[in-house]
């Protein structure tokens, strides 16, 4: 009886392995006429202004413009925003976003790398609610991504961004640094 159970298990495993590998092979081939394509939104002029990168000093946009310090960015316009830090964000500094036409749907506020407190967010949200404008209060990294995403969806969006005081280093940053170091030692055959 044990021999039959052992043979049954071996046959079952073999059948399952063959079935799984054939399914993997079939699903990995692409049998359609079309090809998969990727569009990088930051490279398209029709997508409007987008934020490619940021640093402690400012922001680099997809049109290679560099903005030093805090900025107010809209889908096709960028302005210097006259605040020093998140403590300077008040009704007066936010009034710019209430006065423009067409009225914005969403304001994304990036307060650098400071901790977002409920009281601070509530102050901004209450002011913008008077003008029927939705608002997101985020760290600058998340605010840049949120602005780019909403702008790519053709939403009427604006962002008020303060550069962070400190920068986080991630694995992608380290890999890019290694690539640039290795390219600097390459010898050209020309």
XYZ file of C-alpha atoms in Angstrom:
190
model
C 0.000 0.000 0.000
C 2.862 2.382 0.880
C 4.490 1.668 -2.464
C 1.278 2.593 -4.304
C 0.936 5.835 -2.319
C 4.577 6.700 -3.050
C 4.124 6.078 -6.778
C 0.905 8.100 -6.755
C 2.675 11.055 -5.112
C 5.558 10.911 -7.602
C 3.153 10.753 -10.568
C 1.080 13.613 -9.135
C 4.177 15.827 -8.601
C 5.459 15.059 -12.081
C 2.097 15.862 -13.657
C 1.807 19.113 -11.668
C 5.386 20.153 -12.578
C 4.798 19.471 -16.303
C 1.458 21.256 -16.251
C 2.888 24.299 -14.447
C 5.908 24.572 -16.738
C 3.731 24.323 -19.859
C 1.432 27.040 -18.502
C 4.413 29.265 -17.800
C 5.755 28.749 -21.308
C 2.408 29.583 -22.908
C 1.801 32.693 -20.836
C 5.281 34.079 -21.438
C 4.896 34.194 -25.237
C 3.162 37.154 -26.787
C 0.979 36.069 -29.684
C -0.727 39.341 -30.584
C -0.094 41.734 -33.482
C 0.456 44.734 -31.226
C 3.438 45.489 -29.070
C 3.506 46.750 -25.528
C 4.647 50.345 -25.312
C 5.684 52.616 -22.481
C 5.254 56.378 -22.434
C 7.405 58.454 -20.125
C 5.151 61.343 -19.186
C 7.959 63.675 -18.093
C 9.335 63.625 -21.647
C 6.071 64.650 -23.323
C 5.495 68.363 -23.873
C 1.700 67.885 -23.970
C 1.653 66.631 -20.389
C 2.511 70.098 -19.047
C 5.069 70.888 -16.397
C 6.241 68.048 -14.217
C 8.837 67.763 -11.504
C 11.769 65.574 -12.490
C 13.818 65.971 -9.314
C 14.295 68.018 -6.201
C 17.112 68.833 -3.832
C 17.773 70.953 -0.771
C 18.101 73.963 -3.074
C 15.074 73.606 -5.339
C 13.480 71.682 -8.176
C 14.257 70.574 -11.739
C 11.307 70.452 -14.135
C 10.761 68.327 -17.230
C 11.606 71.300 -19.500
C 15.090 71.492 -17.860
C 14.111 74.611 -15.906
C 15.618 74.845 -12.428
C 13.649 76.589 -9.699
C 15.653 77.712 -6.674
C 13.791 77.620 -3.357
C 10.067 77.123 -2.704
C 7.784 77.189 -5.723
C 4.143 77.370 -6.752
C 3.661 75.168 -9.795
C 0.617 74.876 -12.046
C 0.060 72.717 -15.123
C 1.831 75.197 -17.446
C 3.271 77.884 -15.124
C 5.746 78.033 -12.271
C 6.280 80.870 -9.776
C 8.594 81.480 -6.875
C 6.609 81.008 -3.649
C 7.516 83.551 -1.001
C 7.841 81.335 2.087
C 10.945 80.392 4.046
C 9.662 77.252 5.770
C 6.464 75.391 6.603
C 5.906 77.838 9.477
C 5.323 80.620 6.910
C 2.378 78.809 5.316
C -0.680 80.818 6.273
C -3.822 82.358 4.789
C -1.797 85.078 3.068
C 0.697 82.712 1.422
C -2.136 80.406 0.282
C -4.333 83.219 -1.084
C -2.531 83.008 -4.453
C -4.109 79.612 -5.101
C -7.613 80.952 -4.377
C -7.332 83.896 -6.775
C -6.411 82.158 -10.030
C -8.749 81.247 -12.876
C -9.674 78.601 -13.793
C -10.179 77.535 -10.216
C -7.962 74.616 -9.240
C -9.477 71.277 -8.222
C -6.642 70.204 -5.955
C -3.801 71.989 -4.193
C -0.896 69.763 -3.183
C 1.196 71.272 -0.392
C 4.690 69.833 0.125
C 6.197 70.966 3.419
C 9.707 69.626 2.956
C 10.729 66.913 5.359
C 8.961 68.297 8.438
C 6.477 66.211 10.370
C 2.895 66.878 9.374
C 0.772 67.472 12.453
C -3.038 67.255 12.414
C -3.322 70.853 13.691
C -1.086 72.144 10.868
C -3.015 70.228 8.200
C -6.366 71.333 9.634
C -5.349 75.000 9.396
C -4.568 74.652 5.670
C -7.571 72.437 4.923
C -9.995 74.813 6.689
C -8.698 77.821 4.745
C -8.910 76.061 1.358
C -12.352 74.616 2.197
C -13.713 78.201 2.312
C -12.803 78.457 -1.391
C -14.035 74.939 -2.207
C -10.556 73.718 -3.147
C -9.405 70.230 -2.155
C -5.987 70.089 -0.541
C -3.383 67.431 0.257
C -0.662 68.226 2.801
C 2.319 65.910 2.260
C 6.074 65.700 2.483
C 7.790 67.158 -0.580
C 8.712 63.763 -2.066
C 5.114 62.539 -2.014
C 3.803 65.964 -3.069
C 5.967 65.964 -6.230
C 4.687 62.517 -7.219
C 1.081 63.456 -6.482
C 1.335 66.664 -8.522
C 2.884 64.813 -11.493
C 0.193 62.129 -11.389
C -2.726 64.571 -11.186
C -1.230 66.811 -13.870
C -0.768 63.822 -16.198
C -4.488 63.078 -15.735
C -5.232 66.629 -16.991
C -6.667 67.684 -13.640
C -6.612 71.391 -12.768
C -3.946 71.054 -10.104
C -1.395 73.248 -8.388
C 1.360 72.527 -5.911
C 3.006 74.637 -3.251
C 6.370 73.046 -2.570
C 9.189 73.679 -0.111
C 12.506 71.885 -0.717
C 13.446 69.412 2.039
C 16.288 70.227 4.416
C 17.725 66.700 4.321
C 17.810 64.152 1.534
C 17.151 60.419 1.827
C 19.409 58.071 -0.110
C 17.798 54.951 -1.521
C 19.069 51.929 -3.472
C 18.286 53.566 -6.832
C 20.424 56.581 -5.910
C 23.320 54.315 -4.963
C 22.983 52.304 -8.181
C 22.913 55.476 -10.317
C 26.051 56.698 -8.536
C 27.825 53.397 -9.236
C 26.829 53.585 -12.915
C 28.122 57.131 -13.259
C 31.401 56.179 -11.548
C 31.883 53.173 -13.850
C 31.126 55.290 -16.956
C 33.731 57.833 -15.931
C 36.411 55.115 -16.241
C 35.290 53.828 -19.650
C 37.724 54.230 -22.520
C 36.357 55.212 -25.892
C 37.608 53.404 -29.020
C 37.238 56.497 -31.214
